[in-house]
Amino acid sequence: GLKNYSQLTSINIDFAFCKQITAATMGHLCFQGLKYLPQLTSLTLSFPWCQQITDHGIGYLCQEGLKHLTKLTSLSLDFEGCERVSDQGLKILSSKGLKYLSKLTLLDLNFYQCLLITDAGIIDLSAQGLKEIVQLSSLRLSFAKCFKVTATPVENLWNHLLDNHTNLTSLNLSFAECTEVKTKGINE
């Protein structure tokens, strides 16, 4: 495992299109690796189009990985096209992962075309996940092609960011092709 590399400060791992990556694989990555890297300040994990990734895998990532990485200042997670990731995954990420990462200044979450994500997931992220991360200066959230997302939680997210994240210097929110999202209220 990574026990012998406890001095690492940055990791970038891309599992794009790996059909063998499962919740158990994510659990192994966390049990055997991430939790032994207390000096880590930057973490990028990409799982685009890994069809076996589930909410359970996000649970492993949070409870056995992120929870131990309290020095992280930069986190990028890419779940693009992971069709089995749902609101429950966002809830777990918000309540059991992000809440431990109060030093984050950069957060990049990509849930492009995660078709099971609905308003409830966006609400959990806004109300719980971003709540403790007040030092954010750069935020990128993509929920493009998450067709079940409507305008209300997007407006709530927007208002939460304006009210609570005054250090933001870079903001990129994508709800492209979310046909139920309108821009009413955002420009006001």
Coordinates of C-alpha atoms in Angstrom, one line a residue:
G1 CA 0.0 0.0 0.0
L2 CA 0.9 3.6 0.4
K3 CA 2.0 3.4 4.0
N4 CA 5.6 3.9 2.9
Y5 CA 4.7 7.1 1.1
S6 CA 3.3 9.1 3.9
Q7 CA 5.3 12.2 2.8
L8 CA 3.2 12.5 -0.4
T9 CA 1.4 15.9 -0.7
S10 CA -0.3 15.4 -4.1
I11 CA -2.0 12.5 -5.9
N12 CA -3.7 12.4 -9.3
I13 CA -5.3 9.1 -10.3
D14 CA -7.4 8.6 -13.5
F15 CA -9.5 5.5 -13.8
A16 CA -11.4 6.6 -17.0
F17 CA -13.4 3.9 -18.6
C18 CA -12.1 1.2 -16.2
K19 CA -14.9 -1.4 -16.1
Q20 CA -13.2 -3.2 -13.3
I21 CA -13.3 -0.3 -10.8
T22 CA -16.0 -1.1 -8.2
A23 CA -17.0 0.0 -4.8
A24 CA -14.7 -2.7 -3.4
T25 CA -11.8 -1.2 -5.4
M26 CA -12.5 2.2 -4.0
G27 CA -12.6 0.6 -0.5
H28 CA -9.2 -1.0 -1.1
L29 CA -7.8 2.3 -2.4
C30 CA -8.9 4.0 0.9
F31 CA -8.1 1.2 3.3
Q32 CA -4.7 0.5 1.9
G33 CA -3.8 4.0 0.8
L34 CA -5.4 7.3 1.3
K35 CA -5.8 7.0 5.1
Y36 CA -2.0 6.7 5.4
L37 CA -1.3 10.0 3.7
P38 CA -1.7 12.6 6.4
Q39 CA 0.4 15.2 4.5
L40 CA -1.8 15.1 1.4
T41 CA -2.9 18.6 0.4
S42 CA -4.0 17.9 -3.2
L43 CA -6.1 14.9 -4.4
T44 CA -7.6 14.3 -7.8
L45 CA -9.5 11.1 -8.4
S46 CA -11.2 10.5 -11.8
F47 CA -13.7 7.7 -12.4
P48 CA -15.4 8.9 -15.6
W49 CA -17.6 6.3 -17.2
C50 CA -16.7 3.6 -14.6
Q51 CA -20.1 1.9 -14.7
Q52 CA -19.5 -0.1 -11.5
I53 CA -19.0 2.9 -9.2
T54 CA -21.9 3.3 -6.8
D55 CA -22.9 5.3 -3.8
H56 CA -21.3 2.6 -1.6
G57 CA -17.9 3.3 -3.3
I58 CA -18.4 7.0 -2.4
G59 CA -19.0 5.9 1.1
Y60 CA -15.7 4.1 1.3
L61 CA -14.0 7.1 -0.2
C62 CA -15.4 9.4 2.5
Q63 CA -15.3 7.2 5.6
E64 CA -12.0 5.5 5.0
G65 CA -10.3 8.2 2.8
L66 CA -11.3 11.8 2.9
K67 CA -12.1 11.7 6.6
H68 CA -8.3 11.2 7.3
L69 CA -7.1 13.9 4.9
T70 CA -7.7 17.0 7.0
K71 CA -4.8 18.9 5.4
L72 CA -6.4 18.9 1.9
T73 CA -6.6 22.3 0.3
S74 CA -7.5 21.0 -3.2
L75 CA -10.0 18.2 -4.1
S76 CA -11.2 17.1 -7.5
L77 CA -13.6 14.2 -7.9
D78 CA -14.9 13.2 -11.3
F79 CA -17.8 10.8 -11.5
E80 CA -18.9 11.7 -15.1
G81 CA -21.2 9.2 -16.5
C82 CA -21.3 7.0 -13.4
E83 CA -24.9 5.9 -13.8
R84 CA -25.1 4.2 -10.4
V85 CA -24.2 7.3 -8.4
S86 CA -27.3 8.9 -6.9
D87 CA -28.5 11.5 -4.4
Q88 CA -27.4 9.0 -1.7
G89 CA -23.8 9.4 -3.0
L90 CA -24.0 13.2 -2.8
K91 CA -25.5 12.9 0.7
I92 CA -22.6 10.6 1.9
L93 CA -20.0 12.9 0.2
S94 CA -21.6 15.9 1.9
S95 CA -22.1 14.5 5.4
K96 CA -19.2 12.0 5.7
G97 CA -16.5 13.4 3.5
L98 CA -16.5 17.2 2.8
K99 CA -17.4 18.0 6.4
Y100 CA -13.8 17.0 7.5
L101 CA -12.1 19.2 4.8
S102 CA -12.4 22.7 6.3
K103 CA -9.1 23.7 4.8
L104 CA -10.2 23.3 1.2
T105 CA -9.6 26.3 -1.0
L106 CA -10.3 24.5 -4.3
L107 CA -13.2 22.1 -4.9
D108 CA -14.0 20.5 -8.2
L109 CA -16.9 18.0 -8.4
N110 CA -18.1 16.5 -11.7
F111 CA -21.3 14.6 -11.8
Y112 CA -22.0 15.1 -15.5
Q113 CA -24.7 12.7 -16.7
C114 CA -25.2 11.0 -13.4
L115 CA -28.8 10.4 -14.2
L116 CA -29.9 9.4 -10.7
I117 CA -29.1 12.7 -9.2
T118 CA -32.1 14.9 -8.3
D119 CA -33.0 18.0 -6.4
A120 CA -32.3 16.1 -3.1
G121 CA -28.7 15.6 -3.9
I122 CA -28.1 19.3 -4.7
I123 CA -29.9 20.3 -1.5
D124 CA -27.6 18.0 0.6
L125 CA -24.5 19.4 -1.1
S126 CA -25.6 23.0 -0.5
A127 CA -26.9 22.5 3.1
Q128 CA -24.3 20.1 4.4
G129 CA -21.4 19.6 2.0
L130 CA -20.4 23.2 1.4
K131 CA -21.3 24.4 4.9
E132 CA -18.0 23.8 6.6
I133 CA -15.7 24.8 3.7
V134 CA -15.7 28.5 4.2
Q135 CA -12.2 29.1 2.8
L136 CA -13.1 28.1 -0.7
S137 CA -11.6 30.4 -3.3
S138 CA -12.3 28.2 -6.3
L139 CA -15.4 26.1 -6.9
R140 CA -16.5 24.1 -9.9
L141 CA -19.6 22.0 -9.8
S142 CA -21.0 20.1 -12.8
F143 CA -24.4 18.5 -12.9
A144 CA -24.8 18.9 -16.6
K145 CA -27.2 16.4 -18.1
C146 CA -28.6 15.5 -14.7
F147 CA -32.1 15.7 -16.1
K148 CA -33.9 15.3 -12.8
V149 CA -32.5 18.6 -11.3
T150 CA -34.9 21.5 -11.2
A151 CA -34.5 25.2 -10.6
T152 CA -35.3 25.4 -6.9
P153 CA -32.2 23.7 -5.4
V154 CA -30.0 25.5 -8.0
E155 CA -31.3 28.8 -6.7
N156 CA -30.8 27.7 -3.1
L157 CA -27.2 26.6 -4.0
W158 CA -26.6 30.0 -5.7
N159 CA -27.9 31.9 -2.7
H160 CA -25.9 29.8 -0.3
L161 CA -22.7 30.5 -2.2
L162 CA -23.4 34.2 -2.3
D163 CA -24.2 34.4 1.4
N164 CA -21.5 32.1 2.8
H165 CA -18.5 31.9 0.5
T166 CA -17.3 35.5 0.1
N167 CA -13.7 34.3 -0.6
L168 CA -14.7 32.8 -4.0
T169 CA -12.6 34.2 -6.8
S170 CA -13.5 31.5 -9.3
L171 CA -17.0 30.0 -9.7
N172 CA -18.1 27.6 -12.4
L173 CA -21.5 26.0 -12.1
S174 CA -22.7 23.8 -14.9
F175 CA -26.3 22.6 -15.2
A176 CA -26.1 22.4 -19.0
E177 CA -29.0 20.5 -20.6
C178 CA -30.8 20.2 -17.2
T179 CA -34.1 21.1 -18.9
E180 CA -35.9 21.9 -15.7
V181 CA -33.4 24.6 -14.6
K182 CA -34.2 28.1 -15.6
T183 CA -32.0 31.2 -14.9
K184 CA -34.7 33.1 -13.0
G185 CA -33.3 34.6 -9.8
I186 CA -29.6 34.0 -10.7
N187 CA -29.2 37.3 -12.4
E188 CA -31.2 39.3 -9.9

